[in-house]
Coordinates of C-alpha atoms in Angstrom, one line a residue:
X1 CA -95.6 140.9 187.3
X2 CA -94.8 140.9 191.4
X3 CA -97.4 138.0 191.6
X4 CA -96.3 136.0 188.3
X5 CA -92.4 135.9 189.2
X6 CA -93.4 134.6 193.1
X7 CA -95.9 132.0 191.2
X8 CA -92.6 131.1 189.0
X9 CA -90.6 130.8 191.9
X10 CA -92.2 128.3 193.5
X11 CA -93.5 126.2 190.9
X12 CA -89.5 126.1 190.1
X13 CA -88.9 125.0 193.9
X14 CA -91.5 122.3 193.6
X15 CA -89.8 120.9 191.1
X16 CA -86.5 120.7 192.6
X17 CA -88.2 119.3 195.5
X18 CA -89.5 117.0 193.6
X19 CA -86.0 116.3 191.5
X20 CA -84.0 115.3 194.6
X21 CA -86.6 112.8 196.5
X22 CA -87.0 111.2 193.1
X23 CA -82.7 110.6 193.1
X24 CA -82.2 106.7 194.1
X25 CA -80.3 106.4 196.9
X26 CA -77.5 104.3 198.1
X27 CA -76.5 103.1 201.2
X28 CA -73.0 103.6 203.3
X29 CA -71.8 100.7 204.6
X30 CA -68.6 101.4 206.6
X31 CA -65.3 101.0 204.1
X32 CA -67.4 100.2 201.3
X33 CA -67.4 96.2 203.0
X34 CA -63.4 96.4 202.4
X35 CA -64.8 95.1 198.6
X36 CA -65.2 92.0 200.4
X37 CA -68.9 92.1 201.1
X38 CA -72.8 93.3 200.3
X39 CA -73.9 96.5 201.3
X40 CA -77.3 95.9 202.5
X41 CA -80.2 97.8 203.9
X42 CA -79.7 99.8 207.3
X43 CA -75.9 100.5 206.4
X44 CA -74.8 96.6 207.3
X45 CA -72.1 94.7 205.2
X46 CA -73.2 90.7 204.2
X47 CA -69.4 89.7 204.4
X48 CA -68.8 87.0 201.6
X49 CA -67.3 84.4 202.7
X50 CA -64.1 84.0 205.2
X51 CA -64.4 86.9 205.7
X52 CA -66.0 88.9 208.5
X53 CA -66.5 92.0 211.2
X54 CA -68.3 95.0 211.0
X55 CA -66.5 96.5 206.9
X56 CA -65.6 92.6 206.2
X57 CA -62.3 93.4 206.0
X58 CA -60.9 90.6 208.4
X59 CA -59.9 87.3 207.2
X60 CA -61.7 84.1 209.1
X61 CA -59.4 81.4 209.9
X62 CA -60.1 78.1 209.5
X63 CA -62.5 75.9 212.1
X64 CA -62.1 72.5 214.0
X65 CA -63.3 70.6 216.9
X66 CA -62.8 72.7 219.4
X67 CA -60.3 70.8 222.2
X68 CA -62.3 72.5 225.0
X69 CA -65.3 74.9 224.9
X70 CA -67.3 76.7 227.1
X71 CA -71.4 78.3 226.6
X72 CA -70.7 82.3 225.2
X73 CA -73.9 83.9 226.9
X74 CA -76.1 85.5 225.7
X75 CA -74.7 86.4 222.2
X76 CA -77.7 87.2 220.7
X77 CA -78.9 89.6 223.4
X78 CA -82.3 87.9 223.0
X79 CA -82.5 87.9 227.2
X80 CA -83.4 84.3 226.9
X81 CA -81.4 81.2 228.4
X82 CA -83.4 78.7 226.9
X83 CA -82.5 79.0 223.2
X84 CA -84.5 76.5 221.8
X85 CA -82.4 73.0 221.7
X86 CA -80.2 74.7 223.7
X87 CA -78.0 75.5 220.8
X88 CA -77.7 78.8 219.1
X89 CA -77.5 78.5 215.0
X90 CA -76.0 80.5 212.4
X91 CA -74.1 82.8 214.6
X92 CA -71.4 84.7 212.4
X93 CA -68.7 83.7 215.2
X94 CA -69.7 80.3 215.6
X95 CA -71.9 79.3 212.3
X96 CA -71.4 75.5 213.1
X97 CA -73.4 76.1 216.2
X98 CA -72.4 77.5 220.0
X99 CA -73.7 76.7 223.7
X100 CA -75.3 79.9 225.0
X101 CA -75.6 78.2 228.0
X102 CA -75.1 74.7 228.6
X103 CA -78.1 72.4 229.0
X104 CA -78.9 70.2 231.9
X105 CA -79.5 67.3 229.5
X106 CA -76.1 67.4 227.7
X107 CA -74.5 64.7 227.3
X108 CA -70.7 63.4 227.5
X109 CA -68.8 64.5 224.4
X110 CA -71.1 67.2 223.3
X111 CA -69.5 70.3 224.1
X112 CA -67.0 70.6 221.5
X113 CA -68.5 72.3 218.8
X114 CA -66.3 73.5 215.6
X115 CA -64.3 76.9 216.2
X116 CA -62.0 79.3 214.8
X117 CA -58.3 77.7 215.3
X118 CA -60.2 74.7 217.3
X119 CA -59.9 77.1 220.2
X120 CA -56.2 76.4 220.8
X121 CA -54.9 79.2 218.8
X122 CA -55.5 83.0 217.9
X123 CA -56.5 83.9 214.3
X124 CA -54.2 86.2 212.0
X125 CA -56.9 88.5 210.6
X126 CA -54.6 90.3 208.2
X127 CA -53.8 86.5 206.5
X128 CA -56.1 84.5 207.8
X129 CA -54.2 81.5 209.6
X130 CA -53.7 80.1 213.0
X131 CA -51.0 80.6 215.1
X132 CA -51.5 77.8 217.6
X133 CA -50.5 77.5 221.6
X134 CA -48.1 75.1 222.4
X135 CA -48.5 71.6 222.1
X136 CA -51.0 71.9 218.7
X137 CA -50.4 71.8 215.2
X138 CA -52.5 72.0 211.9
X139 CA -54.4 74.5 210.1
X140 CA -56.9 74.5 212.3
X141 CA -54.6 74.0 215.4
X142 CA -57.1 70.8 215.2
X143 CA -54.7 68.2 216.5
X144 CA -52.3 67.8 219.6
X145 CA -48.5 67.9 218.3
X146 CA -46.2 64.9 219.3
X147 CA -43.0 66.0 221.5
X148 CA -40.2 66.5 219.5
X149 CA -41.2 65.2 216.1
X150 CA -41.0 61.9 218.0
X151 CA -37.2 62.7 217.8
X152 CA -37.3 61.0 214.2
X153 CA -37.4 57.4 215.9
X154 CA -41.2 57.2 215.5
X155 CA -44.4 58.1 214.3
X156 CA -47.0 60.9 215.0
X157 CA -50.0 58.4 214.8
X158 CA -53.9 59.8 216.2
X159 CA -55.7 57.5 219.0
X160 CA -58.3 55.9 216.6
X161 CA -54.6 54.5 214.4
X162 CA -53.3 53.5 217.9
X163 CA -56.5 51.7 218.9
X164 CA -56.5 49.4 215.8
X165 CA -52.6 48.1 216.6
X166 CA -52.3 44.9 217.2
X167 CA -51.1 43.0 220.2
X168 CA -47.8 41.1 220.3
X169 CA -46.2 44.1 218.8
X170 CA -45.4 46.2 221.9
X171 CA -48.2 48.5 220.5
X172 CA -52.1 47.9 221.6
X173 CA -53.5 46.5 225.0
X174 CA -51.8 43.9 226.3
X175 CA -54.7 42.7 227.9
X176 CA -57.1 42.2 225.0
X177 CA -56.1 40.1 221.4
X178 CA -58.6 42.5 220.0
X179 CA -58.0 46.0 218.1
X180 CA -60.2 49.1 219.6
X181 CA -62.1 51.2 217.0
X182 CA -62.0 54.5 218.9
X183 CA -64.0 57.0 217.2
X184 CA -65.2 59.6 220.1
X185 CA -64.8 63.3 219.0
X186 CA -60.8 63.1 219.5
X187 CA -60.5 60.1 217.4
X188 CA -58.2 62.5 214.9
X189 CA -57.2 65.0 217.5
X190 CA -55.1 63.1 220.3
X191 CA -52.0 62.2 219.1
X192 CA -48.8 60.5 220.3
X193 CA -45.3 58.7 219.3
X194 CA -45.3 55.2 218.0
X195 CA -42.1 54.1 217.9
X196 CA -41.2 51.9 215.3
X197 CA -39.1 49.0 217.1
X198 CA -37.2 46.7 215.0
X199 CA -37.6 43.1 215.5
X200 CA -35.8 40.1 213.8
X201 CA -35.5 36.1 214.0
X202 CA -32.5 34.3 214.5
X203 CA -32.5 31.0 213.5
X204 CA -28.8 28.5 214.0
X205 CA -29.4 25.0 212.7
X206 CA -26.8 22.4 213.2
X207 CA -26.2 18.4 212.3
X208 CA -25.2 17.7 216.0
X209 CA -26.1 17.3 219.6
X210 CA -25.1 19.7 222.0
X211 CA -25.1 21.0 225.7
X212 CA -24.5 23.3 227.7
X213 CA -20.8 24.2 227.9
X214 CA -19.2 24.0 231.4
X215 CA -19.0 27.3 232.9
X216 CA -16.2 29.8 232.7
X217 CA -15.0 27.3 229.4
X218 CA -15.7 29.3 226.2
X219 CA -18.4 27.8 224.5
X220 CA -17.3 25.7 221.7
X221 CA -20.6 26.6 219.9
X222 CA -21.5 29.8 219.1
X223 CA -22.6 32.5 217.3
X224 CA -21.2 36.1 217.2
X225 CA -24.0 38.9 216.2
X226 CA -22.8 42.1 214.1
X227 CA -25.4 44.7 214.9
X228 CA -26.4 48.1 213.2
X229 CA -27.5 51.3 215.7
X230 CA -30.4 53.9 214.2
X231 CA -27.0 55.9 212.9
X232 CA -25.6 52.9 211.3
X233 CA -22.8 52.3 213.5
X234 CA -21.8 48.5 213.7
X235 CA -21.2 46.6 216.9
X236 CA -20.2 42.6 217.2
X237 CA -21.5 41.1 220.5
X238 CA -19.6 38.2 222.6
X239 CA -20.2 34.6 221.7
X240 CA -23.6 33.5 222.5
X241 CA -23.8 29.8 223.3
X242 CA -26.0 27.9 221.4
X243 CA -28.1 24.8 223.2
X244 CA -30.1 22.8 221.3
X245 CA -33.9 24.2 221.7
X246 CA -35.1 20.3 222.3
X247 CA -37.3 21.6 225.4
X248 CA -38.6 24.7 226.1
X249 CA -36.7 25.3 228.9
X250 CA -33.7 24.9 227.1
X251 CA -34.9 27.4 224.5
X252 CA -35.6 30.1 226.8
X253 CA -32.1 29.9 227.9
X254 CA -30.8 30.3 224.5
X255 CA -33.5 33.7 224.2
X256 CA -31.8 34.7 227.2
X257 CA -28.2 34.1 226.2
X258 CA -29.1 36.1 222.8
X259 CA -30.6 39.3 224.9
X260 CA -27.7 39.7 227.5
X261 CA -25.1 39.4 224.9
X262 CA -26.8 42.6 222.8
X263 CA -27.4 44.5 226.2
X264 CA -23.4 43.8 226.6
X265 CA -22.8 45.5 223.7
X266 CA -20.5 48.7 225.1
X267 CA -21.7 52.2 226.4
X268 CA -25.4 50.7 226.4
X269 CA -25.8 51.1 222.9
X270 CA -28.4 48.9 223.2
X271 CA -30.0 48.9 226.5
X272 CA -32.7 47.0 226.7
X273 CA -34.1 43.7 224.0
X274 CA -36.5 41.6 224.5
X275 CA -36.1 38.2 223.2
X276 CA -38.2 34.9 223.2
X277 CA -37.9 31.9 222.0
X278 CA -40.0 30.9 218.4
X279 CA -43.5 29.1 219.7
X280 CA -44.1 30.6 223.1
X281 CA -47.4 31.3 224.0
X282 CA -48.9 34.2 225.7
X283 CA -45.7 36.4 225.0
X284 CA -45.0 39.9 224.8
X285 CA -43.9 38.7 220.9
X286 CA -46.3 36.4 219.8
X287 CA -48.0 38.5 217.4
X288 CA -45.0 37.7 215.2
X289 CA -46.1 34.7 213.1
X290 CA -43.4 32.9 212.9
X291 CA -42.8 29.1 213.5
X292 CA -39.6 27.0 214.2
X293 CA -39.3 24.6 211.1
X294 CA -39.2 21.0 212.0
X295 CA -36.3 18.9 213.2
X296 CA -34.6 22.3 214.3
X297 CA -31.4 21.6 216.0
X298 CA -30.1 24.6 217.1
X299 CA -31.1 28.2 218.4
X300 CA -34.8 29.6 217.1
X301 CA -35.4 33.2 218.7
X302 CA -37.1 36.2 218.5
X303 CA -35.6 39.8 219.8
X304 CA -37.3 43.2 219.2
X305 CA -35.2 46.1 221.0
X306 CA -37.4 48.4 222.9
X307 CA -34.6 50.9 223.4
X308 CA -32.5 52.7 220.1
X309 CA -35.6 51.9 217.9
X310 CA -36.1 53.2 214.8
X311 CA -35.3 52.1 210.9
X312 CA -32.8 50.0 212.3
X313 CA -30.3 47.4 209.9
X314 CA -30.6 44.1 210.1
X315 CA -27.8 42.2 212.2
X316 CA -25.8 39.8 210.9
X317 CA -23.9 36.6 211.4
X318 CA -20.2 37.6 212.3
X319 CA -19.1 34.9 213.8
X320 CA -20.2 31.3 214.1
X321 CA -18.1 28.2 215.6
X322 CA -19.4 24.7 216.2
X323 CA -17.8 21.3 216.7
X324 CA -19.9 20.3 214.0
X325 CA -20.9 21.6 210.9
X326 CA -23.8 24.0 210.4
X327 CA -26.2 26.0 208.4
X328 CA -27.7 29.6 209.4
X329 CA -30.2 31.9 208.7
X330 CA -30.7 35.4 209.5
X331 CA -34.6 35.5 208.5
X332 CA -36.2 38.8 208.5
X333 CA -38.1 37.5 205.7
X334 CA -38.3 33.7 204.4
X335 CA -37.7 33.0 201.0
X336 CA -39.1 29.5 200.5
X337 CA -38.3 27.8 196.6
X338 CA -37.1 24.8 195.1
X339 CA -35.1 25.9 191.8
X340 CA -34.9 23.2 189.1
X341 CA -31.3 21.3 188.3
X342 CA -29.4 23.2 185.7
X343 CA -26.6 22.1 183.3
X344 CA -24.1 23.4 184.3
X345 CA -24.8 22.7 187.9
X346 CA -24.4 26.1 190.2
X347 CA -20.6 25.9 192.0
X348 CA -20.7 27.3 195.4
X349 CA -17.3 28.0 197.3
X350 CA -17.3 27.7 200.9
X351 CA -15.2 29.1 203.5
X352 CA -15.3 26.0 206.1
X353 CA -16.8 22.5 205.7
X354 CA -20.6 22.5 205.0
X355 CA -23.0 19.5 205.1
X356 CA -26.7 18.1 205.6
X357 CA -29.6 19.4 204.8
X358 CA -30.3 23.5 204.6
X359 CA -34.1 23.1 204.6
X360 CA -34.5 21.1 207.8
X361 CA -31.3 20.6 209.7
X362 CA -31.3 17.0 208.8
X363 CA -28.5 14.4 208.0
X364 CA -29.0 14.6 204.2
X365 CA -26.5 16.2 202.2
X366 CA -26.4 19.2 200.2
X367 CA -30.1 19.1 199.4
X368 CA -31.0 22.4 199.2
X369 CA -29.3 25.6 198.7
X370 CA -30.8 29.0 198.3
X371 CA -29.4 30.9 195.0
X372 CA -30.0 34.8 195.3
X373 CA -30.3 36.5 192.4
X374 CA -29.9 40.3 192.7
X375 CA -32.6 42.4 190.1
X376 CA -31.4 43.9 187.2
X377 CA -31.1 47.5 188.5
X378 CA -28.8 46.2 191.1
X379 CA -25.6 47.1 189.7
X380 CA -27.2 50.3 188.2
X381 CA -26.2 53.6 189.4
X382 CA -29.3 55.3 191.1
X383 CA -28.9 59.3 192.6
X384 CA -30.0 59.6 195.5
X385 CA -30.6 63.5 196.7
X386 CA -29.5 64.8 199.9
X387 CA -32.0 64.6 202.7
X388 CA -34.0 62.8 199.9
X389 CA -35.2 66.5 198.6
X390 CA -37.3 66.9 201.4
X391 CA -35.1 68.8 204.1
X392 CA -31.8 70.7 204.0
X393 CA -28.0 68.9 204.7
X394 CA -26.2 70.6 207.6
X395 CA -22.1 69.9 205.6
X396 CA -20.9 70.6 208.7
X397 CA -22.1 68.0 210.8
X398 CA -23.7 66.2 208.0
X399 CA -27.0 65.8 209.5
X400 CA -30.9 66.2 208.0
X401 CA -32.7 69.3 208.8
X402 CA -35.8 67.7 207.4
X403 CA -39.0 69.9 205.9
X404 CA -42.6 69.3 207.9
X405 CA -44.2 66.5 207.7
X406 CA -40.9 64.6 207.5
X407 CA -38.7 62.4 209.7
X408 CA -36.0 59.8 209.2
X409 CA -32.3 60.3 209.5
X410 CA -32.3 61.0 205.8
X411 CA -35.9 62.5 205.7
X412 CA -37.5 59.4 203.3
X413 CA -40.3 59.0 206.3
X414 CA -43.3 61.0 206.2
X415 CA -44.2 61.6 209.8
X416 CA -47.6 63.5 209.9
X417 CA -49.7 65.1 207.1
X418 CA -47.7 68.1 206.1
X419 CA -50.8 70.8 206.0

């Protein structure tokens, strides 16, 4: 009996033996992967993706061109400095590919592979987003931020946008009539203020001959200017003698006349202009296409103000005296028609004498007259919200705290891609 229990016993521990090897077993990846990953053989997580360490429980941030970058080392601990193409691939860290060490054959523009926050920023790992160092902006910290917004007087433009401005527009290179296409690696990651100067055309047509008044005698003929600042305050300039553009000499000094009286205006509201006369070539302005009609008596100029720009109002004509009689435009844009007779014919009241010919300047009378006809939804009532819904109204001081991405005195501008 002794023998038969012993034999009992260990046929019984066999089979135990035998009953635990034969249990599968699983493997203990640290956390469990944070549920946000594989467990896989030896005990390692296979993070899914963005997401990433050793339990894949912290978040990856997002990557872009990385604004400077510098080889890691050795990050695979292979001992080797001559990775093969010099470039290590699908690195966890740096999956779009890394220097280990830099090669002696790189070229310009090479070293700025993609990377976590564009390498101007620290990931979040609890959220997963960038908090960029000064000076950058964008989910990826991928593009340099313009100073101040611009200070709501421009635009936040990249250098590839600036490149393709055209000359003649105080934007571009001066020195070539030909837009750059810029599209090295920081085509989409320099960026800088454009500002958005206004420019307009003043054009003063009359039915006489006239010269140059006699100094220190106030010009007989002349035109006072009403202008409009970037907060919509108004402003009316001195007289501006008028000269008859015949030559160009003479038309420059009417440009000139025009700019000093605006630069007059008080407390240098307007501090610098830049005005030339329609038709010059080779000037800062020419990229304005604009022509001087024929037969012009009168003033033609162009003025853009390179100081106080922004969405500016057009001026207007506040004042005007003449020995003769005139007809002016303020032309910001040219409407060109001919409207057919009608019966009744149109009655236009005037507030001095008016004769000759609108079109042209010439002796004829009356022979054409623009009739502006406002749309329908002119007269309609239309809400307007405050800070046009994108940004929040200070009532104290009345002024736009405007959401990202937005600009303007009222917020209506889009500034830069609000990621």
């Amino acid at each position: 009996m002794g023998g038969r229990r012993k034999m009992l016993l260990a046929s019984g521990l066999v089979l135990v033996i035998v009953a635990l090897l034969s249990v599968p077993t699983l493997a203990e990846c640290p956390n469990a992967c944070s549920g946000n990953g594989a467990c896989m053989a030896k005990d390692m997580c296979n993070c899914y993706k963005n997401y990433e360490g050793n339990d894949c429980f912290d978040r990856t941030c997002q990557f872009g061109y990385a604004h400077a970058d510098t080889p890691k080392g050795d990050i695979n601990m292979d001992q080797l400095r001559n990775t093969p193409g010099w470039i290590l691939q699908d690195s966890q860290e740096f999956p779009a590919g890394t220097y280990e060490y830099f090669s002696p054959d790189a070229v310009q523009n090479e070293a700025h592979f993609y990377m976590e926050c564009s390498n101007k920023g620290l990931c979040d790992r609890s959220l997963g987003s960038c908090t960029c160092f000064d000076g950058y902006e964008g989910v990826a910290c991928q593009r340099a931020a313009c100073p101040n917004k611009c200070s709501g007087h421009g635009t936040c433009e990249s250098i590839s946008e600036l490149g393709l401005k055209a000359p003649g527009t105080l934007f571009g290179n001066p020195d070539n009539a030909n837009p750059v296409a810029y599209d090295l690696w920081d085509s989409k990651v320099t960026y800088g203020c454009t500002a958005t100067y206004k420019a307009f055309v003043l054009h003063v047509y009359t039915t006489g001959t006239y010269t140059a008044d006699t100094a220190g005698v106030p010009p007989e003929n002349y035109v006072r200017l009403r202008l409009f600042d970037y907060h919509g305050e108004s402003y009316i300039t001195e007289a501006i003698p008028i000269v008859n553009d015949v030559t160009s000499t003479i038309a420059d000094s009417n440009a000139a006349a025009v700019a000093a009286a605006i630069k007059r205006v008080p407390n240098q509201t307007f501090r610098n202009v830049l005005c030339e006369r329609i038709g010059k070539t080779n000037g800062d302005l020419d990229g304005y296409v604009i022509s001087a009609r024929a037969s012009s008596k009168g003033l033609s100029v162009i003025c853009q103000f390179t100081e106080n720009p922004g969405r500016l109002r057009k001026p207007e004509v506040a004042a005007y005296g003449f020995k003769g009689v005139l007809f002016f435009e303020n032309q910001f844009y040219k409407p060109v028609s001919v409207v057919a007779g009608t019966s009744p014919n149109y009655v236009i009241t005037l507030d001095r004498a008016f004769s000759g010919n609108s079109l042209d300047g010439g002796a004829n009378i009356i022979l054409y007259a623009y009739k502006v006809t406002p749309p329908d939804k002119a007269y309609q009532y239309n809400y307007v919200s405050q800070c046009s819904g994108r940004g929040i109204c200070d009532t104290e001081t009345g002024v736009c705290d405007c959401f990202k991405g937005y600009t303007n005195d009222n917020c209506d501008t889009q500034n830069i891609l609000a990621l």
